[in-house]
CSV table of C-alpha atoms and ligand atoms in Angstrom, one decimal:
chain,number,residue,atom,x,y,z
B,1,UNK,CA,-25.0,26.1,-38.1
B,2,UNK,CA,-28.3,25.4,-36.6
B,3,UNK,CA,-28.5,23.0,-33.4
B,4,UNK,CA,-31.6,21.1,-33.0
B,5,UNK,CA,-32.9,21.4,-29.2
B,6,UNK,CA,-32.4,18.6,-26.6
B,7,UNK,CA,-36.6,17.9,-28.0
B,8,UNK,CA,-36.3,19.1,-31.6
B,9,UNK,CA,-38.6,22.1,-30.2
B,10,UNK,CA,-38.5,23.3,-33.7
B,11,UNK,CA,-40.1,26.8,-33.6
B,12,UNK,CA,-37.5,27.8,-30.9
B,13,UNK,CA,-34.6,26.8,-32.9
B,14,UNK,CA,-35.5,30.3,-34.8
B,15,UNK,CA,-33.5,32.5,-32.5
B,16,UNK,CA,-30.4,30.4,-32.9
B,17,UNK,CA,-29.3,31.6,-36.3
B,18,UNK,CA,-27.6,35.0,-35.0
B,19,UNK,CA,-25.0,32.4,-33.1
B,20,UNK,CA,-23.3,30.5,-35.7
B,21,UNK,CA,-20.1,31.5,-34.4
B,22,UNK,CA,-19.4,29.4,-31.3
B,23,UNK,CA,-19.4,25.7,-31.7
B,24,UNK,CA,-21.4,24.0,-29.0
B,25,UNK,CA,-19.1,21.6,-27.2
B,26,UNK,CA,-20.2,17.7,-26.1
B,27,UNK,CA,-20.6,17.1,-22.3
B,28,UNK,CA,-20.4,14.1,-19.9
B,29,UNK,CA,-24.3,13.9,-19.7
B,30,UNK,CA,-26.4,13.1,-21.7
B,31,UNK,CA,-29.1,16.0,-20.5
B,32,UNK,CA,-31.7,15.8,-22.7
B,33,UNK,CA,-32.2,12.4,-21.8
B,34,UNK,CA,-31.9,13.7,-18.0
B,35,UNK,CA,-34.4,16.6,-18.6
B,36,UNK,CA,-37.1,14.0,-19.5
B,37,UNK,CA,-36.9,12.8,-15.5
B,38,UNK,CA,-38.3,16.8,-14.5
B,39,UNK,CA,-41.8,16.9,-15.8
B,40,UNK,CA,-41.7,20.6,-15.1
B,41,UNK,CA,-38.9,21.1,-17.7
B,42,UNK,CA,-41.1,19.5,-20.0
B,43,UNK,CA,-43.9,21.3,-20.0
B,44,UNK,CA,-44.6,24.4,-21.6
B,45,UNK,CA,-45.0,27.9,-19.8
B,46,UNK,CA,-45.8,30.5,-22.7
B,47,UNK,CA,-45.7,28.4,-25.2
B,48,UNK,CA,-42.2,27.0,-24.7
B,49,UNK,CA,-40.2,24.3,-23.1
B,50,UNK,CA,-37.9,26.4,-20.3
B,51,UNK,CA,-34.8,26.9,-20.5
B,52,UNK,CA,-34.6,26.6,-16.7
B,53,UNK,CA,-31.2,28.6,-15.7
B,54,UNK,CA,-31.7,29.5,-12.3
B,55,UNK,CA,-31.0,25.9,-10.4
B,56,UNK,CA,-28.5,28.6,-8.2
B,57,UNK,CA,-32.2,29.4,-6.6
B,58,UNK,CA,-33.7,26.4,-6.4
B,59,UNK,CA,-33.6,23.2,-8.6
B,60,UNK,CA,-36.3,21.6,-10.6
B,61,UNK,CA,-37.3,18.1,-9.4
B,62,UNK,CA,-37.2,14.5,-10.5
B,63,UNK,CA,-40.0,11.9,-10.8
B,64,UNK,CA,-38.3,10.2,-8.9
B,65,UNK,CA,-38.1,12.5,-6.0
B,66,UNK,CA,-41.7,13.8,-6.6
B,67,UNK,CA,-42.8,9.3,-6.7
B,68,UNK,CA,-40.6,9.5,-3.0
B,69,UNK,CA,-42.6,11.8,-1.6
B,70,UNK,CA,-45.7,10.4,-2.9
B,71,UNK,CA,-45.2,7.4,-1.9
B,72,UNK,CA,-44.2,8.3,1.7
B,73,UNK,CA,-47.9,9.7,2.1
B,74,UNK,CA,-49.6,7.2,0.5
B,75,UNK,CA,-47.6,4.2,2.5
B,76,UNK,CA,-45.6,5.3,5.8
B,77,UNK,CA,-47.1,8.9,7.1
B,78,UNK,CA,-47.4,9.1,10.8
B,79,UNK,CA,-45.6,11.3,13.1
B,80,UNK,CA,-41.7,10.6,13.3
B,81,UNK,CA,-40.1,9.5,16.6
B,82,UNK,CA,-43.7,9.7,18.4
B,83,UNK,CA,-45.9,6.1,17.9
B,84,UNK,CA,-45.6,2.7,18.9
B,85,UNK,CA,-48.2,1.5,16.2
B,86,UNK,CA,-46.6,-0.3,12.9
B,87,UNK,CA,-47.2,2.8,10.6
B,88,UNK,CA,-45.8,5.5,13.3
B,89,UNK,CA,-42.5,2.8,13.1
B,90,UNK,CA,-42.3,3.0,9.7
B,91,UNK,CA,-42.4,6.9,9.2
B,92,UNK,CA,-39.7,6.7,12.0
B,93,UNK,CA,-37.7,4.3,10.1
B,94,UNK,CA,-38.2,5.9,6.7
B,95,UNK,CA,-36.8,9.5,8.3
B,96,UNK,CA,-33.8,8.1,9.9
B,97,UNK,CA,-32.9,6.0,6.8
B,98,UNK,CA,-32.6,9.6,5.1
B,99,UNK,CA,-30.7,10.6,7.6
B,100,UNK,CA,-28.1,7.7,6.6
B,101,UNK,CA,-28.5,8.7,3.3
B,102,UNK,CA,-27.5,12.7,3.8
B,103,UNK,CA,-25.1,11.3,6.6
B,104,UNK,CA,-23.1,8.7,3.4
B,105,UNK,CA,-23.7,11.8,0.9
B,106,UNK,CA,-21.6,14.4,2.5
B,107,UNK,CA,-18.4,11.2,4.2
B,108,UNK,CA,-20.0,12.3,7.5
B,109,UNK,CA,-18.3,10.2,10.1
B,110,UNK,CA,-21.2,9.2,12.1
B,111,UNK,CA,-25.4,9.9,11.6
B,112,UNK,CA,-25.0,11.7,14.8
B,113,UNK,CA,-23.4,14.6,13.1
B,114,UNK,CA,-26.1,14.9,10.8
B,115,UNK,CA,-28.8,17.4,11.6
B,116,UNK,CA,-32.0,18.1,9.8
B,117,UNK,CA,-33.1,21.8,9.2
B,118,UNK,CA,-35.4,23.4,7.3
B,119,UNK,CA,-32.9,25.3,4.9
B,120,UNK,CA,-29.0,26.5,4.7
B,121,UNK,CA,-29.6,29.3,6.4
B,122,UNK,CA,-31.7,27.7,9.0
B,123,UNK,CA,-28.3,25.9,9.6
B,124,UNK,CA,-26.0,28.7,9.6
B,125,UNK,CA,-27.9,30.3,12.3
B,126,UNK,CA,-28.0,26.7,14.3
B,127,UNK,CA,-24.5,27.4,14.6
B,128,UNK,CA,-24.4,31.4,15.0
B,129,UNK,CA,-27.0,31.1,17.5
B,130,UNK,CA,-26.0,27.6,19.3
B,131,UNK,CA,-22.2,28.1,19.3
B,132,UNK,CA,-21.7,31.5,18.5
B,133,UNK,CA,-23.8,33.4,21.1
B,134,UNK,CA,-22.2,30.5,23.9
B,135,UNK,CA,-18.8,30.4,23.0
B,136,UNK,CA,-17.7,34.2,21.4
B,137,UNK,CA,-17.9,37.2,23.5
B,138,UNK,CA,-15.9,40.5,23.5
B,139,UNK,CA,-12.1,40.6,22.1
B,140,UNK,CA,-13.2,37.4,20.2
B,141,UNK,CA,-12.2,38.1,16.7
B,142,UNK,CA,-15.2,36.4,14.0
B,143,UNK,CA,-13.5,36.4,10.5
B,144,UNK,CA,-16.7,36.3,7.2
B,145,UNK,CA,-16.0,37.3,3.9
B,146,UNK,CA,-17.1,39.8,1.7
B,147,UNK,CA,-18.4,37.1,-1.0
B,148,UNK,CA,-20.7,35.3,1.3
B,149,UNK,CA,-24.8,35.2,1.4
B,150,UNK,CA,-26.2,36.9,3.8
B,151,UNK,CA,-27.3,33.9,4.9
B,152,UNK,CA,-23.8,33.4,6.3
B,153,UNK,CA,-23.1,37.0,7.3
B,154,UNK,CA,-26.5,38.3,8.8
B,155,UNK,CA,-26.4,35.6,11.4
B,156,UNK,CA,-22.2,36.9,12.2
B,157,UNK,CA,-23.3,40.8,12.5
B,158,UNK,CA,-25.7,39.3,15.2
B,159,UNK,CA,-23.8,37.7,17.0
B,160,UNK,CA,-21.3,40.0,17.1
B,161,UNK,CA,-23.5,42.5,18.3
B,162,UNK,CA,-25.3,40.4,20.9
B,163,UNK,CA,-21.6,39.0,22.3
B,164,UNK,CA,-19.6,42.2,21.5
B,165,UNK,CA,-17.1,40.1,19.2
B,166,UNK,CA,-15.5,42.0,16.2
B,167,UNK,CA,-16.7,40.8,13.0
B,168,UNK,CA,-13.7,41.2,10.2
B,169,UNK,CA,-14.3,40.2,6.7
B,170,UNK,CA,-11.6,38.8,3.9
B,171,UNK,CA,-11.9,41.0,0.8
B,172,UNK,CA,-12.2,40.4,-2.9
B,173,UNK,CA,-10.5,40.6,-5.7
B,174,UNK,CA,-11.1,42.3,-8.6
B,175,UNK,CA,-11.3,38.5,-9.9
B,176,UNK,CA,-13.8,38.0,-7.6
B,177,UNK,CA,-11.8,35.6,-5.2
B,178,UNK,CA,-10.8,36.0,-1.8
B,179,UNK,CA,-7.7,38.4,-1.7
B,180,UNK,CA,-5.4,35.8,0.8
B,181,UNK,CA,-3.5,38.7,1.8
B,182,UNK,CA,-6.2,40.5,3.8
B,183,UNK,CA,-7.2,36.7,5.3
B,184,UNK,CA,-3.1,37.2,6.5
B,185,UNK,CA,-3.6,40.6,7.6
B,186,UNK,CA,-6.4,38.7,10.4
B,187,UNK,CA,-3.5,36.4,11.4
B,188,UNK,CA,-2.4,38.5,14.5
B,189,UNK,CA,-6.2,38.9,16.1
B,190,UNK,CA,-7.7,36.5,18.3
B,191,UNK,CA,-9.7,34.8,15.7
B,192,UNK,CA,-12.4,32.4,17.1
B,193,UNK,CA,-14.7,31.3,14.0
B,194,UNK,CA,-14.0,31.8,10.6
B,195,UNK,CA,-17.6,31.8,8.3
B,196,UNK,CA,-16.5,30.9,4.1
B,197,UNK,CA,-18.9,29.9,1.5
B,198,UNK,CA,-17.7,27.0,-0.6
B,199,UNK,CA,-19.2,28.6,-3.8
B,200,UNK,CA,-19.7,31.9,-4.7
B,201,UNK,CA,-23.5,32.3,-5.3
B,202,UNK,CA,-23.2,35.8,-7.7
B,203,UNK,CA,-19.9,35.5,-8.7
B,204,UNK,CA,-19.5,31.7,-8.6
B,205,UNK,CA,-16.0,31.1,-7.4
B,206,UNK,CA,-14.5,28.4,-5.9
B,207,UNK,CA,-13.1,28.0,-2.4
B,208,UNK,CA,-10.3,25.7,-1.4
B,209,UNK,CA,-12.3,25.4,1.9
B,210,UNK,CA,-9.5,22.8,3.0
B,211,UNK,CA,-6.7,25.6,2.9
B,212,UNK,CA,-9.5,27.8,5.1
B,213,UNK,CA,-10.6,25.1,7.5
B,214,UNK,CA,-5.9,24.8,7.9
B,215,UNK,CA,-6.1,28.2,8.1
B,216,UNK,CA,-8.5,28.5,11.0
B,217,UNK,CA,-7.4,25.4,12.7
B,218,UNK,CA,-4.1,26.9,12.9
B,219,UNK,CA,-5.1,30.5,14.4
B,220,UNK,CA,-7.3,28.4,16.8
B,221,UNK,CA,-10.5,29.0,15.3
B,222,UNK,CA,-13.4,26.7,14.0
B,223,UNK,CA,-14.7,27.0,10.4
B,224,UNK,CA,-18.1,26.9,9.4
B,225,UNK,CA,-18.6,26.7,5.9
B,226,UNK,CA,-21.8,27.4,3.4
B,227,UNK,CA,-22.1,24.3,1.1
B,228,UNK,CA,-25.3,25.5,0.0
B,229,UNK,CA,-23.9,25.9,-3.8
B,230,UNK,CA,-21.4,22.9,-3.7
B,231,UNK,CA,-23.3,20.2,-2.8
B,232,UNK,CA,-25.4,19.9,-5.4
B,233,UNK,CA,-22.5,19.8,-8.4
B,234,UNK,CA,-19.2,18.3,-6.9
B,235,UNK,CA,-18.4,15.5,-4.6
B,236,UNK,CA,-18.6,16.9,-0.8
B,237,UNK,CA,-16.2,14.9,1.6
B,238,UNK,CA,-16.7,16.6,5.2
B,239,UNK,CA,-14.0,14.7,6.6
B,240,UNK,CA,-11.3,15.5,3.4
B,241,UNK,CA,-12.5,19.7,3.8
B,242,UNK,CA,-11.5,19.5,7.6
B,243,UNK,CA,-14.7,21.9,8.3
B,244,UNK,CA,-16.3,22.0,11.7
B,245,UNK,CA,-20.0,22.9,10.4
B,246,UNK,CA,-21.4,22.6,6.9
B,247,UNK,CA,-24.7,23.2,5.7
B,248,UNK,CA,-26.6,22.1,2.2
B,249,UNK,CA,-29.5,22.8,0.9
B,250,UNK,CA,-31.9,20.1,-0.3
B,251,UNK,CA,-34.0,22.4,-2.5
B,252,UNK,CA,-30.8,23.6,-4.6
B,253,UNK,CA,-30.3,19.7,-5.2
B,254,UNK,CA,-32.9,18.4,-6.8
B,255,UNK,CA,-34.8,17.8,-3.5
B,256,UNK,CA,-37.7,19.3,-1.6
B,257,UNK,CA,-37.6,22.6,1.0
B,258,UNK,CA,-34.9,20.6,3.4
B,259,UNK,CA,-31.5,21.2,4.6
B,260,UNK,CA,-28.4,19.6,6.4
B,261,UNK,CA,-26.3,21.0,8.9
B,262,UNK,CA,-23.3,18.5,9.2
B,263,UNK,CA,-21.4,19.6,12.8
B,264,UNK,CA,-18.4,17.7,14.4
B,265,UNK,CA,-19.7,15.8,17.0
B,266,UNK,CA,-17.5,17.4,20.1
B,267,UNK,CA,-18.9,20.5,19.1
B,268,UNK,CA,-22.3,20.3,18.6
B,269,UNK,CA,-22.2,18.0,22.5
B,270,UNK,CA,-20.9,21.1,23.9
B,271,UNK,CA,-23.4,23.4,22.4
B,272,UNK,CA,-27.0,24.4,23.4
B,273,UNK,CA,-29.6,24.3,21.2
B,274,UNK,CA,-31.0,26.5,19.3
B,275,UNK,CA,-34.8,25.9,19.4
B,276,UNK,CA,-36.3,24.2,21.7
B,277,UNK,CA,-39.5,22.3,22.4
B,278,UNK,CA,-40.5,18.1,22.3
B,279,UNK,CA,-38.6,15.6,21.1
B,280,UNK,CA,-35.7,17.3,21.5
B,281,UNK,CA,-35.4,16.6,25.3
B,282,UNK,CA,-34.3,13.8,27.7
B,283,UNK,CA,-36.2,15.0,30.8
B,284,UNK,CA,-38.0,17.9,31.8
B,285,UNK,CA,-39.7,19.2,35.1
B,286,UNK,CA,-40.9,22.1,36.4
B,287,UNK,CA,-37.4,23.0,37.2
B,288,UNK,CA,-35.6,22.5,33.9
B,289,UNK,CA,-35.1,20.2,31.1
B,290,UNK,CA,-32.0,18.0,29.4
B,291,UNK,CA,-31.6,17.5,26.5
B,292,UNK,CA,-31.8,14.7,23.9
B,293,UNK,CA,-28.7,12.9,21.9
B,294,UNK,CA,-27.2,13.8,18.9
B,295,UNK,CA,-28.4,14.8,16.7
B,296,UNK,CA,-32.2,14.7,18.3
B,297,UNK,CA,-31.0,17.8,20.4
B,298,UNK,CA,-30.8,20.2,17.5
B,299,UNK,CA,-34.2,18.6,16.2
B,300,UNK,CA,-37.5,20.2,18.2
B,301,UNK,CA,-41.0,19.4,17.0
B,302,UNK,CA,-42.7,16.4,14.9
B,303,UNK,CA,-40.0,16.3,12.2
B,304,UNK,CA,-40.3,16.5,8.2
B,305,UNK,CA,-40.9,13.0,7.0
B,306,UNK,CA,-41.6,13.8,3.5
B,307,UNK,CA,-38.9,16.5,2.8
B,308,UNK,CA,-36.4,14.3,4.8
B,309,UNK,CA,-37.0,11.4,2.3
B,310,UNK,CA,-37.1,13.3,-0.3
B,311,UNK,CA,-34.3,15.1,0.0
B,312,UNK,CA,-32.4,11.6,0.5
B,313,UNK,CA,-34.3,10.6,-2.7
B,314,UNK,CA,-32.5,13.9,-4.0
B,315,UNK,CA,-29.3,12.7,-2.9
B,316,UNK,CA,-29.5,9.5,-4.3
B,317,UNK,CA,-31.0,10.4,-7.5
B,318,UNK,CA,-27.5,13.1,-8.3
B,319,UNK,CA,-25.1,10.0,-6.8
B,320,UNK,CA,-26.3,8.0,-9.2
B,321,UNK,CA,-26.1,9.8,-12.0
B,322,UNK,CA,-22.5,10.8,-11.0
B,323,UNK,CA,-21.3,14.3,-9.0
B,324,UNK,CA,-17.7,13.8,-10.5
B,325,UNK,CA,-19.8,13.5,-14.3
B,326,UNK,CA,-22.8,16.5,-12.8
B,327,UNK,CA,-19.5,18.7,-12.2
B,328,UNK,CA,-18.1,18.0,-15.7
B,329,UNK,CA,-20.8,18.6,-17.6
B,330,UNK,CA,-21.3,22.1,-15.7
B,331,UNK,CA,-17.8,23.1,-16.6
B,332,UNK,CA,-17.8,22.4,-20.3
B,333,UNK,CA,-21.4,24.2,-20.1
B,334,UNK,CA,-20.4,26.9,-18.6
B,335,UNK,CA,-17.1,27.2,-20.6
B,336,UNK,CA,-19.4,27.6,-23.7
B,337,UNK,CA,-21.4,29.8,-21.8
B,338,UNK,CA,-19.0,32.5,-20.7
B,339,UNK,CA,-17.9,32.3,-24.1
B,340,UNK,CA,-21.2,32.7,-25.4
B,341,UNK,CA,-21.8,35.9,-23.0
B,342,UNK,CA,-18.3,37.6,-23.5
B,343,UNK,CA,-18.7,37.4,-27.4
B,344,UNK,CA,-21.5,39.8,-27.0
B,345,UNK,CA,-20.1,43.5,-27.1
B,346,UNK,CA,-21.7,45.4,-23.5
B,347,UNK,CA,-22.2,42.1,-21.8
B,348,UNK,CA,-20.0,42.3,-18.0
B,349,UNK,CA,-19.1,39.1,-16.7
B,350,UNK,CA,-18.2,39.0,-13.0
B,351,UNK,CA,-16.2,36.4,-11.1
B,352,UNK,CA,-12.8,34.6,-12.6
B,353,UNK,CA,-13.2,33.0,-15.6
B,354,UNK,CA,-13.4,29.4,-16.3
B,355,UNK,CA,-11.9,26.7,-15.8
B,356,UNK,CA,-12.0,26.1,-11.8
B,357,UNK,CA,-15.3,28.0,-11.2
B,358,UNK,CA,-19.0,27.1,-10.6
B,359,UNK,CA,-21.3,27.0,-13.4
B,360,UNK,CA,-22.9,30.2,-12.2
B,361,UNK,CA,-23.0,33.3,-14.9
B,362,UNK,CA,-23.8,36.8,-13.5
B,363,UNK,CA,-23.5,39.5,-16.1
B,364,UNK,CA,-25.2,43.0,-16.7
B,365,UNK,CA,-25.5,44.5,-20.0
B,366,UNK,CA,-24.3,47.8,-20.4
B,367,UNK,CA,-27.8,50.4,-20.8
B,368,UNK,CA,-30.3,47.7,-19.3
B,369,UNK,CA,-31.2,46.7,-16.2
B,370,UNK,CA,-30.9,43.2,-14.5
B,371,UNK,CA,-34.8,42.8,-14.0
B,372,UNK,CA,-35.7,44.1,-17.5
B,373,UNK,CA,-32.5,41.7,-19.1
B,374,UNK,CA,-34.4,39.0,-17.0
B,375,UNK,CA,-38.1,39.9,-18.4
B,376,UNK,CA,-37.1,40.0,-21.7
B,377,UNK,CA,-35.1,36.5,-21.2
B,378,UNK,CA,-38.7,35.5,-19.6
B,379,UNK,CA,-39.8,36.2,-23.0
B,380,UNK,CA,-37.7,33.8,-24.7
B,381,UNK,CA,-38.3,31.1,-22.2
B,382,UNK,CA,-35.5,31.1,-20.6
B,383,UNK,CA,-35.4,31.8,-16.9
B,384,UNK,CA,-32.8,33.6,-14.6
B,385,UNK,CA,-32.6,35.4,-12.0
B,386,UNK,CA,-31.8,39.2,-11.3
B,387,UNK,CA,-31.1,41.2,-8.4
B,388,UNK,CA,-28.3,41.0,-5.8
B,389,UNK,CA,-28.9,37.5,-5.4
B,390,UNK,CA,-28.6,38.4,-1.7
B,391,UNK,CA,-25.3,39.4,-1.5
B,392,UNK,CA,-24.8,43.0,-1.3
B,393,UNK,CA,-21.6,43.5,-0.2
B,394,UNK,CA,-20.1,41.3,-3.3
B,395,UNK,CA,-22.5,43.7,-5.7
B,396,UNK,CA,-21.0,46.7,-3.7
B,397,UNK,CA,-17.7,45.6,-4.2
B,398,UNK,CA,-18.1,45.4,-8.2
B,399,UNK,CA,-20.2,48.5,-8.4
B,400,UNK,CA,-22.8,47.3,-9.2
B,401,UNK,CA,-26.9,46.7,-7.5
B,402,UNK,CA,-27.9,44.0,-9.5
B,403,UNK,CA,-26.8,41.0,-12.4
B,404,UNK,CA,-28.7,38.4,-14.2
B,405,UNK,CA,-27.8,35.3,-13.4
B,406,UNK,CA,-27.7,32.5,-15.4
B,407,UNK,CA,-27.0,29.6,-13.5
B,408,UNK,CA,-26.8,25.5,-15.0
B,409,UNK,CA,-27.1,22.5,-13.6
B,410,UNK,CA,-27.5,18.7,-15.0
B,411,UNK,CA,-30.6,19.0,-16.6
B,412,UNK,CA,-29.0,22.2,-19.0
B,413,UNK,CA,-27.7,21.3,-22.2
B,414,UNK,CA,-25.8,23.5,-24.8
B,415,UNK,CA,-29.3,24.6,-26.4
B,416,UNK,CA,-30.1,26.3,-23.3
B,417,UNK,CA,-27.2,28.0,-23.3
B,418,UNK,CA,-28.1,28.9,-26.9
B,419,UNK,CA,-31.5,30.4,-25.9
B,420,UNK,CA,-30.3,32.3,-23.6
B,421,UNK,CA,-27.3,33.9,-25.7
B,422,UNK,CA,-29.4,34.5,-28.2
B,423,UNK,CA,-32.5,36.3,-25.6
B,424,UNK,CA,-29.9,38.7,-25.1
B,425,UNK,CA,-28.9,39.6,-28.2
B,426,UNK,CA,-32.9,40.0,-28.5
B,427,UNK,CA,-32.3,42.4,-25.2
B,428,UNK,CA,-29.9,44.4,-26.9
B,429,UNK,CA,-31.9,45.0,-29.5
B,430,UNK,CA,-34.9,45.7,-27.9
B,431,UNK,CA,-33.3,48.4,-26.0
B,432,UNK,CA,-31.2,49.6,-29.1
B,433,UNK,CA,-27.5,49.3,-27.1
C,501,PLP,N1,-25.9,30.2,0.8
C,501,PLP,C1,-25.8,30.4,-0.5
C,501,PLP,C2,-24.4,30.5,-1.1
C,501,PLP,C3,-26.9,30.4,-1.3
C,501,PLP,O1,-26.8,30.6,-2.6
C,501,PLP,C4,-28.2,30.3,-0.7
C,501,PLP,C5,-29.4,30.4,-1.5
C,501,PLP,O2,-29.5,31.0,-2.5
C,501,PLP,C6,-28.2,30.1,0.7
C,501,PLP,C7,-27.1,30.1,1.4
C,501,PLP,C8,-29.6,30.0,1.4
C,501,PLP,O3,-30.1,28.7,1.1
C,501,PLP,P1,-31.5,28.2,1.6
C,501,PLP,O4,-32.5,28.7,0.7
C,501,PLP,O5,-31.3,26.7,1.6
C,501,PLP,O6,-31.6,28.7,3.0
């Protein structure tokens, strides 16, 4: 059976006659109508409309983010939080409405909790650096886990170092999900922070960061948690997860190169901050300085008016279109995809299977390398990524230095899933295993 593309792209609909045998489910969305919001996705690189499968990096973008930011230098530019003329107002106005905006998208309980950052991992080492290095010092006990980016182990091995804390990690499976038992083996130390991801970003598992967040609270211990692969495809409720700190990435989401750190609100008072420099202050003189409210504090130098509204443009643009439908349409996608993938003899899958896990599809084909799986995908039109996808000790765990990673998002659609089954078969042949 031959399945037109989301366009009709006729000539690539060639390379989907070898994969007659799965039939492609219906989802949610309606994602070729979505697609037609990215420009990039229609456009053609080599020839080809993409099959863009690496949202897990970084997601395309919307007109109508790409209009917001625009539009926020063509009509309300000016520094943030500095003028008193009418335009300088505005820019101010505009950045602190995004702030309401990230503030509503993640059930924050007040804007104050809400702090701006360049990145997710500029957030996670907000809070290694601001609470850790202040509040952890030797005998503390720091529990991480073996899945997470090193964006949210890194920042733990240095403070750890700098304070003399142990660092502990919770294992895997063989399933790819956190092995509970060695998380009760940490029970009887003096745990102080506990760092999970929410999503797995090579294996894509799923974390019940509520049961962690119960779990630390309970062994006295704050959790800080890596939303950077949740928030863009399910509903995040900071108040239902019980966390202490969460950071998002706005790039992952559809929005520009922004992030979010969401921090309860005793907390972050009772830390330092981690840069420093104007705006951020209340007072200073020659003798010292105080600092700024929340979340201004946490927030040095003339801020990122374009990204911020952006990014809220982001968060709007997925809110509307539904996170409870975005997640749905990712798990019937990549139900079809793992079953695409495991139909294809010498293609690993890691991480538990669907149901219940992020639409995220790391795989290695026996005889080929990641890079060269991905270069010949690149071929096709299909983009993914390989490597370790910067988690090592995950990788290590499986045995493995590198996957390709296929990875969907609202804009995919059964076709791509298609292409990309069928650019390995094209791998398998091209290497003769
Ligand atoms: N955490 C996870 C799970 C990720 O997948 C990534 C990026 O791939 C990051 C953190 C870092 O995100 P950012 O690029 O926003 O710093």
């Amino acid at each position: 059976m031959l399945r037109p593309g989301p366009l009709g792209f006729g000539l690539r609909r060639r390379v989907y006659t070898e994969r007659m045998a799965v039939e492609a489910p219906t989802t949610p969305l309606d994602a070729a109508r979505i697609k037609l919001d990215f420009p990039i996705l229609m456009r053609e690189v080599n020839g080809m409309l993409p099959a863009y499968l690496d949202s897990a990096a970084s997601s395309q973008k919307p007109r109508q983010v790409i209009d917001a930011i625009v539009d926020v230098y063509e009509t309300s530019y000016a520094a943030v939080h500095r003028a008193v003329y009418t335009l300088g107002e505005r820019a101010t106005e505009r950045y602190e409405a995004a702030r309401d905006t990230v503030t509503a998208f993640l059930n924050a309980a007040s804007r104050r909790e809400v702090i701006f950052v360049r990145n997710a991992t500029e957030g996670l080492n907000l809070v290694a650096y601001a609470y850790g290095l202040k509040f952890l010092g030797p005998g503390d006990v720091i529990v991480s886990t073996e899945m997470e980016h090193h964006s949210n182990l890194v920042p733990w091995q240095e403070v750890a170092r700098r304070t003399g804390a142990e660092l502990r990690y919770v294992r895997l499976t063989d399933r790819g999900e956190l092995d509970t038992e060695s998380l009760e083996e940490l029970a009887g130390a003096d745990v102080k922070l506990v760092a999970a991801t929410h999503v797995s970003n090579s294996l894509g598992t799923v974390n019940d960061v509520a049961a962690i967040a119960r779990w630390a609270h309970d062994h006295g211990a704050v959790m800080v948690c890596d939303g950077a692969q949740a928030a863009p495809h399910r509903v995040v409720d900071v108040q239902a997860l019980g966390c202490d700190f969460y950071a998002i990435s706005g790039h992952k989401m559809c929005g520009p190169g922004m992030g979010a750190l969401y921090g309860r609100a005793d907390l972050l008072e009772a830390m330092d901050p981690f840069l420093t420099g104007g705006g951020q202050i209340a007072k200073v003189t020659l003798e010292g300085t105080t600092w700024n409210e929340l979340p201004y504090k946490f927030e040095p130098g003339v801020p990122p008016l374009a990204e911020a509204v952006g990014f809220a443009a982001a968060a709007d643009y997925v809110t509307r279109i539904g996170l409870e439908a975005i997640h749905e349409h990712e798990q019937v996608l990549t139900a079809y995809g793992w079953e695409l993938l495991s139909a294809i003899p010498g293609v690993n899958l890691f991480g538990p299977p669907p149901p219940d896990r992020a639409g995220i599809l790391s795989f290695t084909v026996d005889g080929v390398h990641a890079h060269d799986v991905a270069q010949i995908l690149d071929a096709e039109g299909v983009c993914v990524r390989a490597g370790h996808h910067c988690t090592q000790p995950a990788m290590r765990h499986f045995d493995v230095v590198a996957t390709s990673r296929a990875s969907v998002y609202l804009y995919n659609t059964t076709d791509d899933l298609d292409r990309l089954a069928a650019g390995v078969d094209r791998v398998k042949r091209t290497f003769g295993v």
